[in-house]
Coordinates of C-alpha atoms in Angstrom, one line a residue:
M4 CA 2.2 -2.0 -5.5
I5 CA 4.7 -4.9 -5.3
S6 CA 3.8 -6.6 -2.0
R7 CA 5.7 -9.8 -2.3
V8 CA 8.7 -11.1 -4.2
L9 CA 9.5 -14.8 -4.7
G10 CA 12.7 -15.9 -6.4
N11 CA 16.3 -17.0 -6.3
I12 CA 18.9 -15.0 -4.5
A13 CA 21.6 -13.8 -6.9
R14 CA 23.5 -11.6 -4.5
V15 CA 23.5 -10.8 -0.8
G16 CA 24.9 -7.5 0.6
V17 CA 25.1 -6.2 4.1
G18 CA 21.7 -4.5 3.8
D19 CA 20.2 -5.6 0.4
V20 CA 19.7 -8.6 -1.7
V21 CA 19.1 -9.2 -5.4
V22 CA 16.2 -11.6 -6.1
V23 CA 15.8 -13.0 -9.6
H24 CA 12.3 -13.8 -10.8
G25 CA 11.2 -14.3 -14.4
G26 CA 14.6 -13.2 -15.6
I27 CA 14.4 -9.9 -13.8
G28 CA 16.7 -9.1 -10.8
F29 CA 15.0 -7.1 -8.1
Q30 CA 17.2 -5.2 -5.6
V31 CA 15.5 -5.3 -2.3
F32 CA 16.7 -3.5 0.8
V33 CA 16.5 -5.5 4.0
T34 CA 17.8 -5.3 7.6
P35 CA 21.4 -6.5 8.1
P36 CA 20.2 -9.2 10.6
F37 CA 17.9 -10.6 8.0
A38 CA 20.6 -10.3 5.3
S39 CA 22.9 -12.4 7.5
E40 CA 20.4 -15.3 7.3
L41 CA 20.2 -15.3 3.5
H42 CA 22.6 -17.0 1.0
K43 CA 23.3 -16.8 -2.7
G44 CA 21.4 -19.5 -4.6
D45 CA 18.6 -19.9 -2.0
D46 CA 15.0 -19.5 -2.9
V47 CA 13.3 -16.7 -0.8
E48 CA 10.0 -15.1 -0.2
L49 CA 10.0 -11.5 0.8
Y50 CA 7.1 -9.3 2.0
T51 CA 7.8 -6.0 0.4
H52 CA 6.9 -2.3 0.5
L53 CA 7.5 -0.2 -2.6
I54 CA 8.5 3.4 -2.2
V55 CA 7.7 5.5 -5.3
R56 CA 9.5 8.8 -5.8
E57 CA 9.8 11.0 -8.8
D58 CA 13.3 9.7 -9.7
S59 CA 13.3 6.2 -8.1
L60 CA 11.4 3.0 -7.2
T61 CA 12.8 1.4 -4.1
L62 CA 11.8 -2.0 -2.7
Y63 CA 12.1 -2.8 1.0
G64 CA 11.8 -6.5 2.0
F65 CA 10.9 -8.2 5.2
K66 CA 10.9 -11.8 6.6
T67 CA 7.3 -11.6 7.8
E68 CA 4.2 -9.6 7.2
E69 CA 4.4 -8.4 10.8
E70 CA 7.7 -6.7 10.1
R71 CA 6.4 -5.0 7.0
E72 CA 3.3 -3.8 8.9
V73 CA 5.5 -2.4 11.7
F74 CA 7.7 -0.7 9.0
E75 CA 4.6 1.0 7.5
I76 CA 3.3 2.1 10.8
L77 CA 6.7 3.6 11.7
M78 CA 6.7 5.6 8.5
S79 CA 3.4 7.3 9.6
V80 CA 5.5 9.2 12.2
S81 CA 6.6 12.7 11.2
G82 CA 10.3 12.6 10.3
I83 CA 10.5 8.8 10.0
G84 CA 11.3 7.6 6.5
P85 CA 12.2 4.2 5.1
R86 CA 15.9 4.5 6.1
I87 CA 15.0 5.0 9.8
G88 CA 12.1 2.5 9.6
L89 CA 14.5 -0.2 8.4
A90 CA 17.2 0.9 11.0
A91 CA 14.5 0.5 13.7
L92 CA 13.9 -3.1 12.6
S93 CA 17.7 -3.7 12.4
V94 CA 18.0 -2.9 16.1
F95 CA 14.6 -4.1 17.4
T96 CA 12.2 -6.9 16.7
P97 CA 8.6 -5.8 16.2
N98 CA 7.9 -7.0 19.8
D99 CA 10.9 -5.0 21.2
L100 CA 9.4 -1.9 19.5
R101 CA 6.0 -2.6 21.0
R102 CA 7.5 -2.9 24.4
A103 CA 9.6 0.3 24.1
V104 CA 6.5 2.2 23.1
A105 CA 4.3 0.6 25.7
D106 CA 6.9 1.4 28.4
Q107 CA 7.3 5.0 27.0
D108 CA 11.1 4.2 26.8
A109 CA 12.4 7.1 24.7
A110 CA 16.0 6.2 25.6
A111 CA 15.6 2.7 24.0
L112 CA 14.1 4.3 20.8
A113 CA 17.0 6.8 20.7
R114 CA 19.4 3.9 20.2
I115 CA 18.1 3.6 16.6
P116 CA 20.6 5.1 14.2
G117 CA 19.2 8.4 13.0
V118 CA 16.8 8.8 15.9
G119 CA 17.7 11.3 18.6
K120 CA 15.8 12.2 21.8
K121 CA 13.4 14.6 20.1
V122 CA 12.4 12.1 17.4
A123 CA 12.1 9.3 20.0
S124 CA 9.7 11.4 22.0
R125 CA 7.7 12.1 18.9
M126 CA 7.6 8.4 18.1
L127 CA 6.1 7.7 21.5
V128 CA 3.4 10.3 21.0
E129 CA 2.5 9.5 17.4
L130 CA 2.7 5.7 17.6
G131 CA 0.5 5.5 20.7
D132 CA -1.1 2.0 20.6
K133 CA -0.8 1.6 16.8
L134 CA 1.8 -1.2 17.2
G135 CA -0.4 -3.2 19.6
V136 CA 0.4 -4.9 22.9
P137 CA 3.9 -6.5 23.5
A138 CA 4.1 -10.2 24.0
E139 CA 6.7 -12.1 26.1
L140 CA 10.1 -12.3 24.5
P141 CA 11.6 -15.8 23.8
Q142 CA 15.0 -16.7 25.2
A143 CA 17.8 -17.1 22.6
S144 CA 19.5 -20.4 22.9
A145 CA 21.6 -21.0 19.7
P146 CA 25.3 -21.2 20.5
M147 CA 27.6 -18.5 19.3
S148 CA 30.7 -19.5 17.3
G149 CA 33.8 -17.8 15.8
V150 CA 32.1 -17.9 12.4
V151 CA 29.0 -16.1 13.7
E152 CA 31.2 -13.4 15.3
A153 CA 33.1 -13.0 12.1
E154 CA 29.9 -12.6 10.1
V155 CA 28.6 -10.0 12.6
K156 CA 31.8 -8.1 12.7
A157 CA 31.8 -7.9 8.9
A158 CA 28.2 -6.6 9.0
L159 CA 29.1 -3.9 11.6
I160 CA 32.1 -2.7 9.6
G161 CA 29.9 -2.6 6.5
L162 CA 27.5 -0.4 8.5
G163 CA 30.3 2.1 9.2
W164 CA 31.8 1.1 12.6
N165 CA 35.6 0.5 12.7
D166 CA 37.4 -2.7 13.8
A167 CA 38.0 -1.6 17.3
K168 CA 34.4 -0.6 18.1
A169 CA 33.0 -3.8 16.4
D170 CA 35.5 -5.9 18.4
A171 CA 34.6 -4.1 21.7
A172 CA 30.9 -4.6 21.2
L173 CA 31.3 -8.3 20.4
A174 CA 33.7 -8.9 23.3
E175 CA 31.0 -7.5 25.7
L176 CA 28.4 -9.8 24.2
G177 CA 30.7 -12.9 24.0
G178 CA 29.3 -16.1 25.5
N179 CA 25.7 -15.0 25.4
G180 CA 24.7 -17.9 23.1
L181 CA 23.3 -15.7 20.4
N182 CA 22.9 -16.6 16.7
A183 CA 24.1 -14.2 14.0
S184 CA 20.8 -12.3 13.7
D185 CA 20.4 -11.8 17.4
L186 CA 24.0 -11.0 18.0
L187 CA 24.0 -8.4 15.3
R188 CA 20.8 -6.8 16.8
A189 CA 22.4 -6.9 20.3
A190 CA 25.6 -5.3 18.9
L191 CA 23.7 -2.5 17.2
I192 CA 21.9 -1.8 20.4
K193 CA 25.2 -1.8 22.3
L194 CA 26.8 0.6 19.8
G195 CA 23.7 2.8 19.5
G196 CA 23.6 5.4 16.7
T197 CA 27.2 6.5 16.8
N198 CA 28.7 4.7 13.8
G199 CA 31.7 5.8 11.8
R200 CA 29.9 7.3 8.8

């Protein structure tokens, strides 16, 4: 099991990075909000989960051990695989997910791309108290700039939404003082699971 990758970032995509360590480049799939924080040439430490299948080895990377743990717990739910697990952490922080489950908020979980009402209800039943008790959420205070909006718009388009939908979501969120990661997460919640793909 590869549980951690440390190295230099050779490439950053919308939802993946290539990390070079010991002359080997590891492609690691990450959430778009996390990818927006990473830059080519930076050193990075990722907490990873390796999915082994007959025809592939796929690494999923996370900023914290907590995110990786939540990802692994999410995949214990019937019908939830790594794609939806990563999508959940693109839309919600671990604490947001704890709160949604604690509040039995199926509508919130149904905002995750690939999760409908039926799967959301199953998540509430099967997760139970596995995620733990939610803590108070901190207030975002970083100012938003045109550069941040442009980064987030590019990420949304890369995820399949068109220009008009991306612009509309960002216009509704304008002036909220969010950084790139939080703005992308808020835009994904606003757009829900109806992307253009």
